[in-house]
Amino acid sequence: MDVITTHVNADFDCLGGMIAARKLYPEAQMVFAGAQERSLREFFLQSAVYAHGFKRVRDIDLAAVTRLILVDVRQSDRIGPFGEVARRKGVEVHIYDHHPAGKADLQADFEVIRPVGATVTVFCQLFMEKGIVPTPDEATMMMLGLYEDTGSLLFNSTTAKDYQAAAFLLEHGANLNTVADFLTQEMSAEQVALLHELIQNRTVLNVNGVDISIAHASVENFVGDLAVLTHKLKDMENLDALLVAARMGDRVFLVGRSRVPEVPVGEILAELGGGGHSFAGSGTVRDLTLVQVLDRLPEILRRHVNPQWQARHLMSFPVKGIGPESTIREARTLLTRYNINTLPVMDGPRVVGLLSRQVADKAAHHGLADVPAREYMSTEFASVASDSTVDELKELIVVRSQRFVPVVEKGRAIGVVTRTDLLRHMVSGMRSGRRREIETGINEGALTLKKRQVARLIREQLPSRVLEVLQELGVVGDALQCEVFAVGGFVRDLLLRQPNLDVDIVVEGDGIAFASEFARRQGCRIRSHQKFGTAVIIFPDGFKVDVASTRMEYYLEPGALPTVEDASIKLDLYRRDFTINTLAIALNGPRYGELLDFFGGQRDLEEKAVRVLHNLSFVEDPTRVFRAIRFEQRLGFRIGVHTEHLLRSAVRMGFVDKVGGARVFNELVIILKEANPVPAVARMAELQLLKYLHPALVLTPRIRQRFEEASRVIHWHELLYTGEPCQGWLVYFLCLTVELDKDAMEGICRRLAVPARYVGMLCEQRAEARSRLQSLERRRARGTRTKASELYQWLKPLATEVLLAMMAQAGTDEVRQQISHFFTHLRNVSPLLDGNDLLALGIPPGPQYKVILHHLLQARLDGRVLTRDDELALVRKRYFNRGGPKT
């Protein structure tokens, strides 16, 4: 006799799997090995599932069983009385399951085990392979199991094959209304009481850097659907990993759920007689009390929870050190350059001592600046390996007060961990008891978004094309064994849910080599800059990705361009301008979606604050004052109080004057290219920055009015769809400087090193436009009509940007309309006749052609000719006599 069975406390995946197995073994008897979960029992009461012929154990002659088909289980101690049958000699055992092996003790004669989200999915794959078609009732019961075990296809354990299985079942009549009715039932009073007790008794255990919640309860009678309650608790408290232990009567029931691979709950519960997979597990304990189970859990967790944070995760690299013979003076220079407090003293790749800033300063104070570092370095220090745990680092840094710990592999220093590194890790690792997700997608009160949240943001916010590019970048990084990160404004705007497809990538390694390999695989081309270790990947359709090697910067003097050296991702992010731009997202396979936030960038996004990373930020690079204003106005943020104090100090002390004019000009152009630059320019005026363009430049109410008018005329021109390019920033710049005289404007162009192609427009054409505008205003005031040909002659030589600035600066609507009329009706007017026509009329070629065509143009502009014949008649009348063309 063939028997199909499953584990005790069967759920819908068991039911669906047994129904499916019957299609493969039509003569087999379906028997539940023990009790079922409450939701499944209610389904039996309210549906016609009894028609499928389920038997009770007592109706089966166990001695007659020759083949045992097990569904969703592989342990003999989880199938009740069938455990003995499975171990009996001569009984053939077939197994269909989706759980990893764990401590399964049954050896099957035939098995189908696949790493998917539900056992039902295993059968759906077999059905599709064999052409087996379930009935609508069977498909509905299978869909119940699929949805329950994958959390409606939302659990981490869900795979693409689970979605295919759902589509297959839906195609064959699965009733989703029935699925919804039985998977979203209200909790009973007993379940509510049990859930309340679990909430009250929840504690958090940190194991190897991972927070794991453990909840327990004790009731006298059995309460069903403990797995459902576990899911509710996990979702209510937004937990990464949760283990629930509930004593019911004389047994302890266990359920585990995990969102992170570091906590494999299936393996953990297998040590207590249960099982499951990495993200979900369950079990029943008969021989231990609840207290004993809770006592054993910490030790079990320590064995199975993978260390999440090790020294290699916290360390900075490459190591910046000095040789033993280097002087104290040289050491102080490096300490200042790299903004660090301790330098390792290196004998080749080996660390032989540590020299702190305090020791170096005191030695210099005592006149010992030229003494070798080896004389005053500390030689009593400990180092760690790259896989050393956070606890080991805490012992050295907190207990033994060693503020600087070298990370060493095979005698070679590969990185360092400082007290600050450890403190940042400990702070970012804190977890509040409950978090609320706000509109930006940032967790309130938390300092780190989970990988799944970031991955979801990427899927939701980015086009599929960009999503594929990011994934392929990670694939190439894995192949080249280098870490790849998306960084900067792209990440910032992703978290803010603002569009930004300017993808910036940094690579811990050779950025150019990485870009070359990616381009080879994807059929792209690259443009590289060897000096800076950067490259641009250019796709066939023009889409671009900027790639750089991770690097650090230091400034030899205020306002100078930075000196660049290779560094780790942490030091690369530290060189950036503001905390909100220091966020990075890992793209490599195992870390895909991991958000790096070393400097509180998420906190400042949440608080809508623009803050620098250190107090000398504006001193080292004064152009950051312009960028601070730009981000503040673009994002609707506010410059932090301390940051604004530092900004005003840098402006007051004249550090902006030390910056090359071309760099200031570039920052100004970027501000003027903003969708609405008016608030940013007003903020520049408030912070006394306009004087660095020219001492006479101020933002008067009149200039501000013209500046705001510029926005309207630029939008008006865009709506004309002339196809003629217009650089809006030039229009704004002309309006901003409208009250400056010629000498002042030329002075601005020299101060800002304005490119020659713009100087003529900003000086000569600007002066010409001012004169023409004054003439038009005077004519309007006198009531004098300006002919179209005169308007054309005055305005035609001027660039589009200069004309739009004239419209913005016009004092009356009449004059503005005249310039508008030139744009829309006059600018592209030309005679219908050309030189060939004049030659055909018998007029010999020569300078006279230009005169005749100009005369025709004026006549057409003023409406004196309308057709080609009108032009021919005008030429004959004006330039012919009775004998032929005038000579």
Tab-separated table of N, CA and C in Angstrom, residues 330-440:
chain	number	residue	atom	x	y	z
A	330	GLU	N	58.340	65.332	10.112
A	330	GLU	CA	57.644	64.685	8.995
A	330	GLU	C	56.376	63.985	9.478
A	331	ALA	N	56.461	63.392	10.652
A	331	ALA	CA	55.293	62.718	11.211
A	331	ALA	C	54.158	63.713	11.451
A	332	ARG	N	54.472	64.881	12.008
A	332	ARG	CA	53.440	65.895	12.269
A	332	ARG	C	52.795	66.360	10.966
A	333	THR	N	53.576	66.478	9.910
A	333	THR	CA	53.016	66.868	8.610
A	333	THR	C	51.989	65.849	8.125
A	334	LEU	N	52.341	64.555	8.256
A	334	LEU	CA	51.414	63.507	7.803
A	334	LEU	C	50.181	63.427	8.688
A	335	LEU	N	50.344	63.596	9.978
A	335	LEU	CA	49.198	63.579	10.886
A	335	LEU	C	48.187	64.658	10.514
A	336	THR	N	48.713	65.836	10.148
A	336	THR	CA	47.833	66.933	9.743
A	336	THR	C	47.239	66.697	8.361
A	337	ARG	N	48.069	66.217	7.440
A	337	ARG	CA	47.617	66.008	6.063
A	337	ARG	C	46.457	65.023	6.002
A	338	TYR	N	46.575	63.916	6.732
A	338	TYR	CA	45.557	62.867	6.659
A	338	TYR	C	44.483	62.991	7.745
A	339	ASN	N	44.609	64.040	8.577
A	339	ASN	CA	43.608	64.304	9.613
A	339	ASN	C	43.425	63.102	10.529
A	340	ILE	N	44.541	62.563	11.019
A	340	ILE	CA	44.508	61.400	11.903
A	340	ILE	C	45.270	61.720	13.178
A	341	ASN	N	45.109	60.867	14.173
A	341	ASN	CA	45.731	61.117	15.480
A	341	ASN	C	46.881	60.176	15.797
A	342	THR	N	47.048	59.105	15.013
A	342	THR	CA	48.135	58.158	15.252
A	342	THR	C	48.687	57.691	13.909
A	343	LEU	N	50.004	57.571	13.851
A	343	LEU	CA	50.674	57.049	12.658
A	343	LEU	C	51.373	55.742	12.997
A	344	PRO	N	51.201	54.707	12.180
A	344	PRO	CA	52.030	53.525	12.376
A	344	PRO	C	53.443	53.773	11.836
A	345	VAL	N	54.415	53.290	12.557
A	345	VAL	CA	55.797	53.376	12.090
A	345	VAL	C	56.099	52.054	11.397
A	346	MET	N	56.466	52.114	10.119
A	346	MET	CA	56.537	50.927	9.276
A	346	MET	C	57.980	50.584	8.921
A	347	ASP	N	58.282	49.306	9.094
A	347	ASP	CA	59.539	48.765	8.588
A	347	ASP	C	59.148	47.881	7.410
A	348	GLY	N	59.114	48.478	6.218
A	348	GLY	CA	58.550	47.772	5.071
A	348	GLY	C	57.046	47.622	5.271
A	349	PRO	N	56.478	46.394	5.107
A	349	PRO	CA	55.037	46.212	5.314
A	349	PRO	C	54.662	45.963	6.768
A	350	ARG	N	55.669	45.898	7.653
A	350	ARG	CA	55.452	45.501	9.045
A	350	ARG	C	55.352	46.725	9.950
A	351	VAL	N	54.360	46.718	10.855
A	351	VAL	CA	54.206	47.801	11.824
A	351	VAL	C	55.123	47.515	13.013
A	352	VAL	N	56.022	48.462	13.294
A	352	VAL	CA	56.973	48.255	14.402
A	352	VAL	C	56.708	49.209	15.561
A	353	GLY	N	55.819	50.162	15.376
A	353	GLY	CA	55.523	51.089	16.456
A	353	GLY	C	54.382	52.010	16.079
A	354	LEU	N	53.890	52.751	17.078
A	354	LEU	CA	52.814	53.725	16.861
A	354	LEU	C	53.267	55.066	17.411
A	355	LEU	N	52.975	56.128	16.672
A	355	LEU	CA	53.335	57.475	17.107
A	355	LEU	C	52.081	58.339	17.094
A	356	SER	N	51.705	58.863	18.270
A	356	SER	CA	50.475	59.656	18.364
A	356	SER	C	50.768	61.134	18.117
A	357	ARG	N	49.693	61.872	17.788
A	357	ARG	CA	49.815	63.307	17.583
A	357	ARG	C	50.314	63.996	18.857
A	358	GLN	N	49.793	63.556	20.032
A	358	GLN	CA	50.189	64.190	21.287
A	358	GLN	C	51.690	64.062	21.537
A	359	VAL	N	52.226	62.861	21.276
A	359	VAL	CA	53.659	62.638	21.483
A	359	VAL	C	54.471	63.478	20.504
A	360	ALA	N	54.028	63.498	19.242
A	360	ALA	CA	54.767	64.268	18.230
A	360	ALA	C	54.767	65.756	18.560
A	361	ASP	N	53.603	66.278	19.011
A	361	ASP	CA	53.521	67.706	19.339
A	361	ASP	C	54.425	68.052	20.534
A	362	LYS	N	54.400	67.191	21.559
A	362	LYS	CA	55.230	67.453	22.733
A	362	LYS	C	56.717	67.373	22.389
A	363	ALA	N	57.072	66.391	21.549
A	363	ALA	CA	58.481	66.276	21.157
A	363	ALA	C	58.922	67.520	20.402
A	364	ALA	N	58.074	68.013	19.501
A	364	ALA	CA	58.410	69.230	18.752
A	364	ALA	C	58.517	70.429	19.697
A	365	HIS	N	57.637	70.494	20.681
A	365	HIS	CA	57.661	71.586	21.666
A	365	HIS	C	58.984	71.614	22.434
A	366	HIS	N	59.549	70.444	22.647
A	366	HIS	CA	60.809	70.351	23.385
A	366	HIS	C	62.027	70.418	22.453
A	367	GLY	N	61.822	70.833	21.216
A	367	GLY	CA	62.930	70.993	20.289
A	367	GLY	C	63.435	69.707	19.683
A	368	LEU	N	62.602	68.691	19.635
A	368	LEU	CA	63.017	67.377	19.136
A	368	LEU	C	62.400	67.057	17.772
A	369	ALA	N	62.037	68.086	17.006
A	369	ALA	CA	61.326	67.872	15.743
A	369	ALA	C	62.164	67.100	14.721
A	370	ASP	N	63.471	67.150	14.835
A	370	ASP	CA	64.315	66.475	13.845
A	370	ASP	C	64.831	65.122	14.321
A	371	VAL	N	64.341	64.656	15.457
A	371	VAL	CA	64.733	63.345	15.977
A	371	VAL	C	63.939	62.256	15.243
A	372	PRO	N	64.545	61.072	14.946
A	372	PRO	CA	63.804	59.998	14.263
A	372	PRO	C	62.606	59.516	15.083
A	373	ALA	N	61.576	59.116	14.363
A	373	ALA	CA	60.336	58.663	15.010
A	373	ALA	C	60.574	57.453	15.897
A	374	ARG	N	61.550	56.598	15.549
A	374	ARG	CA	61.777	55.373	16.313
A	374	ARG	C	62.138	55.660	17.772
A	375	GLU	N	62.624	56.881	18.032
A	375	GLU	CA	63.039	57.198	19.392
A	375	GLU	C	61.847	57.363	20.338
A	376	TYR	N	60.703	57.775	19.817
A	376	TYR	CA	59.566	58.081	20.687
A	376	TYR	C	58.297	57.311	20.327
A	377	MET	N	58.415	56.368	19.424
A	377	MET	CA	57.235	55.563	19.082
A	377	MET	C	56.936	54.564	20.192
A	378	SER	N	55.652	54.169	20.264
A	378	SER	CA	55.256	53.150	21.231
A	378	SER	C	55.395	51.781	20.581
A	379	THR	N	56.102	50.884	21.255
A	379	THR	CA	56.323	49.550	20.691
A	379	THR	C	55.461	48.481	21.346
A	380	GLU	N	54.731	48.865	22.394
A	380	GLU	CA	53.847	47.904	23.053
A	380	GLU	C	52.416	48.120	22.548
A	381	PHE	N	52.049	47.324	21.606
A	381	PHE	CA	50.702	47.428	21.022
A	381	PHE	C	50.293	46.054	20.501
A	382	ALA	N	48.999	45.868	20.350
A	382	ALA	CA	48.469	44.613	19.814
A	382	ALA	C	47.903	44.859	18.420
A	383	SER	N	47.888	43.816	17.609
A	383	SER	CA	47.271	43.894	16.280
A	383	SER	C	46.228	42.791	16.175
A	384	VAL	N	45.413	42.852	15.154
A	384	VAL	CA	44.370	41.836	14.950
A	384	VAL	C	44.426	41.352	13.515
A	385	ALA	N	43.784	40.194	13.285
A	385	ALA	CA	43.642	39.679	11.931
A	385	ALA	C	42.378	40.275	11.304
A	386	SER	N	42.247	40.136	9.985
A	386	SER	CA	41.101	40.734	9.295
A	386	SER	C	39.785	40.115	9.725
A	387	ASP	N	39.817	38.830	10.186
A	387	ASP	CA	38.569	38.178	10.593
A	387	ASP	C	38.335	38.273	12.102
A	388	SER	N	39.094	39.090	12.790
A	388	SER	CA	38.871	39.286	14.231
A	388	SER	C	37.512	39.933	14.457
A	389	THR	N	36.859	39.546	15.533
A	389	THR	CA	35.505	40.013	15.789
A	389	THR	C	35.495	41.398	16.428
A	390	VAL	N	34.304	41.983	16.441
A	390	VAL	CA	34.129	43.279	17.087
A	390	VAL	C	34.438	43.177	18.580
A	391	ASP	N	34.089	42.039	19.190
A	391	ASP	CA	34.377	41.867	20.616
A	391	ASP	C	35.877	41.949	20.893
A	392	GLU	N	36.691	41.373	20.009
A	392	GLU	CA	38.143	41.464	20.181
A	392	GLU	C	38.612	42.917	20.063
A	393	LEU	N	38.031	43.646	19.121
A	393	LEU	CA	38.397	45.054	18.967
A	393	LEU	C	37.973	45.853	20.200
A	394	LYS	N	36.790	45.549	20.741
A	394	LYS	CA	36.343	46.238	21.956
A	394	LYS	C	37.300	45.988	23.103
A	395	GLU	N	37.779	44.771	23.222
A	395	GLU	CA	38.716	44.439	24.299
A	395	GLU	C	39.970	45.307	24.202
A	396	LEU	N	40.500	45.455	22.981
A	396	LEU	CA	41.724	46.235	22.813
A	396	LEU	C	41.478	47.735	22.967
A	397	ILE	N	40.409	48.227	22.346
A	397	ILE	CA	40.193	49.673	22.282
A	397	ILE	C	39.544	50.212	23.556
A	398	VAL	N	38.543	49.489	24.061
A	398	VAL	CA	37.807	49.991	25.225
A	398	VAL	C	38.476	49.580	26.521
A	399	VAL	N	38.803	48.298	26.661
A	399	VAL	CA	39.341	47.799	27.930
A	399	VAL	C	40.817	48.144	28.074
A	400	ARG	N	41.586	47.921	26.991
A	400	ARG	CA	43.031	48.142	27.084
A	400	ARG	C	43.470	49.512	26.580
A	401	SER	N	42.499	50.338	26.160
A	401	SER	CA	42.745	51.740	25.773
A	401	SER	C	43.748	51.892	24.643
A	402	GLN	N	43.788	50.927	23.739
A	402	GLN	CA	44.634	51.073	22.550
A	402	GLN	C	43.765	51.697	21.457
A	403	ARG	N	43.949	52.969	21.198
A	403	ARG	CA	43.041	53.710	20.328
A	403	ARG	C	43.266	53.441	18.849
A	404	PHE	N	44.350	52.750	18.512
A	404	PHE	CA	44.733	52.546	17.109
A	404	PHE	C	45.199	51.099	16.981
A	405	VAL	N	44.471	50.288	16.213
A	405	VAL	CA	44.769	48.855	16.124
A	405	VAL	C	45.103	48.482	14.685
A	406	PRO	N	46.338	48.058	14.393
A	406	PRO	CA	46.683	47.591	13.046
A	406	PRO	C	45.987	46.259	12.739
A	407	VAL	N	45.574	46.108	11.483
A	407	VAL	CA	45.005	44.844	11.006
A	407	VAL	C	46.076	44.184	10.136
A	408	VAL	N	46.489	42.992	10.530
A	408	VAL	CA	47.667	42.369	9.934
A	408	VAL	C	47.322	40.994	9.366
A	409	GLU	N	47.804	40.722	8.174
A	409	GLU	CA	47.679	39.407	7.557
A	409	GLU	C	49.059	38.973	7.058
A	410	LYS	N	49.509	37.818	7.526
A	410	LYS	CA	50.809	37.269	7.124
A	410	LYS	C	51.939	38.282	7.331
A	411	GLY	N	51.870	38.978	8.466
A	411	GLY	CA	52.912	39.928	8.816
A	411	GLY	C	52.828	41.254	8.098
A	412	ARG	N	51.842	41.431	7.260
A	412	ARG	CA	51.710	42.652	6.459
A	412	ARG	C	50.519	43.461	6.951
A	413	ALA	N	50.714	44.746	7.198
A	413	ALA	CA	49.614	45.615	7.630
A	413	ALA	C	48.712	45.913	6.439
A	414	ILE	N	47.438	45.532	6.555
A	414	ILE	CA	46.499	45.753	5.447
A	414	ILE	C	45.451	46.803	5.783
A	415	GLY	N	45.421	47.277	7.032
A	415	GLY	CA	44.441	48.280	7.419
A	415	GLY	C	44.597	48.643	8.877
A	416	VAL	N	43.778	49.587	9.324
A	416	VAL	CA	43.795	49.984	10.735
A	416	VAL	C	42.355	50.228	11.189
A	417	VAL	N	42.109	49.957	12.475
A	417	VAL	CA	40.819	50.269	13.097
A	417	VAL	C	41.090	51.228	14.246
A	418	THR	N	40.406	52.367	14.240
A	418	THR	CA	40.600	53.368	15.283
A	418	THR	C	39.434	53.349	16.263
A	419	ARG	N	39.604	54.060	17.333
A	419	ARG	CA	38.513	54.173	18.306
A	419	ARG	C	37.279	54.788	17.663
A	420	THR	N	37.489	55.766	16.798
A	420	THR	CA	36.359	56.395	16.111
A	420	THR	C	35.623	55.395	15.227
A	421	ASP	N	36.385	54.540	14.528
A	421	ASP	CA	35.757	53.504	13.696
A	421	ASP	C	34.842	52.623	14.537
A	422	LEU	N	35.344	52.206	15.684
A	422	LEU	CA	34.565	51.318	16.551
A	422	LEU	C	33.328	52.038	17.100
A	423	LEU	N	33.495	53.276	17.523
A	423	LEU	CA	32.358	54.026	18.061
A	423	LEU	C	31.279	54.206	17.002
A	424	ARG	N	31.687	54.538	15.778
A	424	ARG	CA	30.695	54.695	14.709
A	424	ARG	C	29.942	53.386	14.483
A	425	HIS	N	30.672	52.292	14.500
A	425	HIS	CA	30.017	50.996	14.310
A	425	HIS	C	29.041	50.708	15.436
A	426	MET	N	29.452	50.966	16.659
A	426	MET	CA	28.585	50.662	17.797
A	426	MET	C	27.323	51.528	17.775
A	427	VAL	N	27.469	52.791	17.375
A	427	VAL	CA	26.301	53.672	17.310
A	427	VAL	C	25.369	53.245	16.186
A	428	SER	N	25.933	52.957	14.995
A	428	SER	CA	25.084	52.580	13.864
A	428	SER	C	24.455	51.220	14.079
A	429	GLY	N	25.023	50.408	14.972
A	429	GLY	CA	24.460	49.096	15.235
A	429	GLY	C	23.330	49.102	16.231
A	430	MET	N	23.092	50.255	16.895
A	430	MET	CA	22.013	50.303	17.874
A	430	MET	C	20.667	50.138	17.189
A	431	ARG	N	19.767	49.519	17.881
A	431	ARG	CA	18.434	49.297	17.323
A	431	ARG	C	17.400	49.809	18.313
A	432	SER	N	16.459	50.565	17.831
A	432	SER	CA	15.348	50.938	18.699
A	432	SER	C	14.363	49.789	18.732
A	433	GLY	N	13.541	49.734	19.794
A	433	GLY	CA	12.604	48.630	19.927
A	433	GLY	C	11.627	48.555	18.787
A	434	ARG	N	11.276	49.719	18.244
A	434	ARG	CA	10.331	49.723	17.143
A	434	ARG	C	10.646	50.900	16.241
A	435	ARG	N	10.530	50.739	14.931
A	435	ARG	CA	10.848	51.813	14.008
A	435	ARG	C	9.635	52.110	13.154
A	436	ARG	N	9.555	53.357	12.769
A	436	ARG	CA	8.486	53.771	11.881
A	436	ARG	C	9.110	54.280	10.588
A	437	GLU	N	8.629	53.802	9.482
A	437	GLU	CA	9.188	54.209	8.208
A	437	GLU	C	8.469	55.452	7.720
A	438	ILE	N	9.208	56.508	7.436
A	438	ILE	CA	8.573	57.745	7.021
A	438	ILE	C	8.593	57.858	5.508
A	439	GLU	N	8.010	58.922	4.990
A	439	GLU	CA	7.747	59.017	3.568
A	439	GLU	C	8.991	58.915	2.706
A	440	THR	N	10.115	59.413	3.189
A	440	THR	CA	11.322	59.363	2.380
A	440	THR	C	11.871	57.955	2.268
